[in-house]
Amino acid sequence: MRIHRLEIEAFGPFAEPQRIDFDHLGAQGLFLLNGATGAGKTSILDAVCFALYGAVPGARQEGKRLRSDHAAPAAEPRVVCEFTARGRRFEVTRSPSWDRPSARGRNGYTTQQAKTLLRERTGGAWQEKSSRNDEVGAELSDVLGMDREQFTRVVMLPQGDFAAFLRSKASDRLDLLQKLFGTERFEAVEKQLARMAAEAAKAVEDNTADLKLLLGRAAAEREALGLEQDVPEGTGAAASPADSLADTSPEAWLGALGTKAAAERDRRELQADAAEAHAARLTEKLHEDQDKARRHGRLAAAMQRRVLLELAAPRALEDKERLGRHRRAAVLKGQLDAAENADRACLAAGARCDEIHGLLQEAGLAEEIPEVALESTKTTIALVEARVSDEQRMEAIAGRIEAKHAERTTSDAAAAQAQEALKALAIQESAVLADIARLEPVAAKAGDADRAAAAAMEVLDVVDRYARATAERDAAEGRHAQARTVSQDLRQGWLDLREARLANAAGELAAALVDGEACAVCGSAEHPHPASAAQSALSLAQDEDESRKRFEASEKVLARLASELSSTEQELAALAARGGAVDAAEAASLAQSAKAEASATRDAAQQLESLKGRLEQLHRRADAHREEHGSSVAAAEQAASLAGLLQEQHTAIQTELAGLKQGFPSLQARLEALTEQRSLLQSAVAAGQEVEQAQRASADALAVLDKALPEAGFGSADDARRELLTPSDVLALETALSDFENETARLEELFAAEDLVLAGKEASIGELPQAEAELAGAAREAAEAATTARELALSARLAGKAVQTLGRIRDEYRQLTLTGQEPRERARLLAGLADTLRGAGENTYRMSLNSYVLAARLEQVALAASERLVTMSDGRYTLHHTDARAARNQKSGLGLEVVDEWTGQRRDTSTLSGGESFMASLSLALGLADVVQQEAGGVDIETLFVDEGFGSLDEQALEQVMDALEGLRDGGRVVGLVSHVADMKQRITSQLHVVKGRHGSTVKIVEAMPV
């Protein structure tokens, strides 16, 4: 994977668009990324990672502040990265989620969601691949072959992290290695085996619990049978069979318990059979005595009933004769009732005929023949009925005339009301138009007023910042003047000490002269007047050096303060150019006035919109009232026309019907009167016919009765009526005679029964039944015997069920024992395997499966790192993986040692010096990158970044490290180094310089001259 181009805008510290051409920057294969602390060197790496993966590395992602605080409010944060991977060229553009200013939002901002665009260059042109975040992420992950964690470890080597990795514990190394190599599947295997072992152990526990449950059930059956506890000798009085399993097998114990239970069942069955036979004998004797007592009781009751029957015989004979006379008279009952009813009907028909003739006289119809008058009335009714529909139509027309008059009145009122509403709306519309004309000029100034207010507020903010900047400039001037005075004093002190040391140089040389030896200055062997030294040279040199250091430190402070003063003066000048020197009160007054005017114009604009809506609403209402007025006027005219036509029809029908009313208010009233007359005439005709029929029926009934009386044995109708009885009396007599006859038959049958005949014989020979008290005692004895028999039978059945249950328990126990053998063996094997995989049990190295796999990877990393560390350390050091068991029973397998080839000794990595640790950690990072690259499917990494740490190296070590890094350029690889080291700025000619400023950072490519 090679990066060609990176564009950054409003991202991190970069406010303005920045473009980095990596092809030009890495033309020599090695470039330097430098800049002041906080300028944004790491942000460039973050931008690369964000473009490829949508997130920045490590803990920086948690801040979620990717947009630049220096950028303009409306500037969209954006990162564009063009790269080549697997022979394909891509361009990915990403924008993080950010809050952009909103012209309509209440809080002033609208959240802009993250955006992504992926393009691929095919056939010399860019083709869009996708704009969905998830699809772009999946496509890039497949193309790059690495996730974000691997990318940041392989392409962006965080050297400080690997220094910590070099000295960390095995558990800390495990976390990083597992993230890089993705060995979660081996940890999943450990967990899966642990779950399988737990499930197997649970199966064994369930089997054991089931076996104990069966033994407990057997013990419960034993206790229910009341058997003694059979504990083998030497085990004591155990409370359950589980207590004796050490000396007796459960199956043997169950077998013995089943034998004893069978013996107990047989004993109880014998007792139950004997009790049942005794109860049967007592019950049979009781039944015989009870039957004899019942026979003699029924015999006594039958004798008493026969005496009562003989006393009732005379009354039964009298009732029988009376019932016979009633039945003869009842034969004539129909003729008697018919003669009496015919006579009553004749009288009633005559009374009704007289009543109707009275009504005819009242109606003036008494002189006419009813039949003739009835026919005339029917003819008149038919004629009137034929014209009733015309009268009803006339009445309907009259109703319609009234409705049309009412409709015309209503329409006229509606038209007048609509006219009044139109006048009122016209007045309101005039008022609204006047208000609109007044507000339109004010509302037109709303945009200018808002811009003026914003400008005034900006000036007010600049004035405030100018005041603060003035105070900061004054404070910076004071600090700079004070620091300049201190620096000048320190410089003068250092110069004084240097002059003193130079003046004391002759004394120092004289102190070194030896008689007879040549002077180091003039070469003479004679020293007539040697100079004397004020103090020792060493003391003066130390004082001068300390004074010089103090002066240099003050110069740095002075330079820093001068830079601060320059920055404050530049900021002050910029603020003054933007109007910051204006009087604060005046700026505040102008801002307040501008805000008031903007508020007034906005209010006018809002009122204007409301009035326009009001005017449109009035127009709609006026149109509706105009339409309503027109429709009301048309409806009134139509109603008046229809009312005239209907009145003409009503007058014509009224003229035609005037002759048929005959003085009645309407044809319907005359029809009702004719109908009543017809009904009265019909009643008169029917009454005459009814009188004739009643007289004929009375004569016929009397003739039939006179003929039937002698045949029934009665002299007159009154004699026959006296012998008739009421239905209740007849029923009582018949019931009494039936009861007497039935009782006679039952007694004859009863005395002929076998048990009463036997009782009579027994009474004649003196065999009487037992007393009631004796029978009750025999019944109690038989019941007690039956209860005892039932209890013993139930006990025997329970014992039989217990024997069956114990047999099933013994079979189930044997089956469970057989089925539990395989789970127990499986549980033992899985438990041992799970313990071994998690670093316990017989695993003497305390190394889990996950650690074992990672140890193999770490061994590969150590070999790859040693190839570079040998070069960097001039052949002295190599890294070696060790799986030696850790102290205090901790897990092992991920240990690292450094081998000193000069001494042949191995030692802990923590014993390395600062520079040696840097070389070792850098080698480790590069080696890990190679191994992870292989694990990622052989992805070719053509662009590599190495971060910081070079300052801990001496000149020779730096030379060796640079040789190793230059070796990374083989095969066209581009390596970017992030460093502050001055020597590296001189060694590496191609540089990307990040410059920070108060309004954001910028980048520029610098071609330095080699030294």
GROMACS .gro file of N, CA and C in nm, residues 494-510 531-537 539-541 544:
model
   84
  494TRP      N    1   2.930   3.712   3.325
  494TRP     CA    2   3.005   3.605   3.255
  494TRP      C    3   3.128   3.663   3.189
  495LEU      N    4   3.115   3.786   3.124
  495LEU     CA    5   3.232   3.849   3.060
  495LEU      C    6   3.340   3.886   3.163
  496ASP      N    7   3.295   3.932   3.279
  496ASP     CA    8   3.393   3.965   3.385
  496ASP      C    9   3.470   3.842   3.427
  497LEU      N   10   3.402   3.731   3.444
  497LEU     CA   11   3.470   3.607   3.485
  497LEU      C   12   3.564   3.560   3.375
  498ARG      N   13   3.525   3.576   3.247
  498ARG     CA   14   3.612   3.532   3.139
  498ARG      C   15   3.740   3.617   3.135
  499GLU      N   16   3.726   3.749   3.156
  499GLU     CA   17   3.845   3.834   3.160
  499GLU      C   18   3.935   3.796   3.277
  500ALA      N   19   3.870   3.766   3.389
  500ALA     CA   20   3.950   3.724   3.505
  500ALA      C   21   4.023   3.596   3.476
  501ARG      N   22   3.959   3.501   3.407
  501ARG     CA   23   4.026   3.374   3.376
  501ARG      C   24   4.141   3.397   3.279
  502LEU      N   25   4.119   3.488   3.178
  502LEU     CA   26   4.227   3.518   3.084
  502LEU      C   27   4.344   3.588   3.154
  503ALA      N   28   4.306   3.680   3.247
  503ALA     CA   29   4.412   3.748   3.322
  503ALA      C   30   4.488   3.654   3.411
  504ASN      N   31   4.424   3.553   3.455
  504ASN     CA   32   4.487   3.456   3.545
  504ASN      C   33   4.560   3.348   3.470
  505ALA      N   34   4.556   3.354   3.334
  505ALA     CA   35   4.619   3.247   3.254
  505ALA      C   36   4.770   3.247   3.275
  506ALA      N   37   4.837   3.368   3.287
  506ALA     CA   38   4.984   3.372   3.309
  506ALA      C   39   5.019   3.306   3.440
  507GLY      N   40   4.944   3.332   3.543
  507GLY     CA   41   4.971   3.266   3.671
  507GLY      C   42   4.955   3.117   3.662
  508GLU      N   43   4.857   3.073   3.581
  508GLU     CA   44   4.838   2.929   3.566
  508GLU      C   45   4.958   2.868   3.495
  509LEU      N   46   5.008   2.938   3.388
  509LEU     CA   47   5.125   2.885   3.317
  509LEU      C   48   5.249   2.887   3.407
  510ALA      N   49   5.266   2.995   3.486
  510ALA     CA   50   5.382   3.004   3.577
  510ALA      C   51   5.378   2.895   3.682
  531ALA      N   52   5.481   3.481   3.697
  531ALA     CA   53   5.362   3.553   3.748
  531ALA      C   54   5.290   3.468   3.852
  532SER      N   55   5.220   3.539   3.937
  532SER     CA   56   5.145   3.467   4.041
  532SER      C   57   4.996   3.460   4.003
  533ALA      N   58   4.924   3.349   4.032
  533ALA     CA   59   4.780   3.328   3.999
  533ALA      C   60   4.691   3.371   4.115
  534ALA      N   61   4.580   3.443   4.081
  534ALA     CA   62   4.489   3.487   4.187
  534ALA      C   63   4.416   3.369   4.252
  535GLN      N   64   4.374   3.273   4.170
  535GLN     CA   65   4.308   3.153   4.224
  535GLN      C   66   4.330   3.041   4.123
  536SER      N   67   4.283   2.926   4.156
  536SER     CA   68   4.310   2.811   4.071
  536SER      C   69   4.233   2.822   3.939
  537ALA      N   70   4.294   2.768   3.836
  537ALA     CA   71   4.232   2.773   3.702
  537ALA      C   72   4.102   2.692   3.698
  539SER      N   73   3.891   2.642   3.937
  539SER     CA   74   3.781   2.715   4.002
  539SER      C   75   3.729   2.824   3.911
  540LEU      N   76   3.822   2.897   3.845
  540LEU     CA   77   3.778   3.003   3.755
  540LEU      C   78   3.700   2.946   3.636
  541ALA      N   79   3.748   2.837   3.582
  541ALA     CA   80   3.678   2.775   3.467
  541ALA      C   81   3.537   2.729   3.505
  544GLU      N   82   3.327   3.038   3.542
  544GLU     CA   83   3.292   3.095   3.411
  544GLU      C   84   3.187   3.009   3.339
   0.00000   0.00000   0.00000
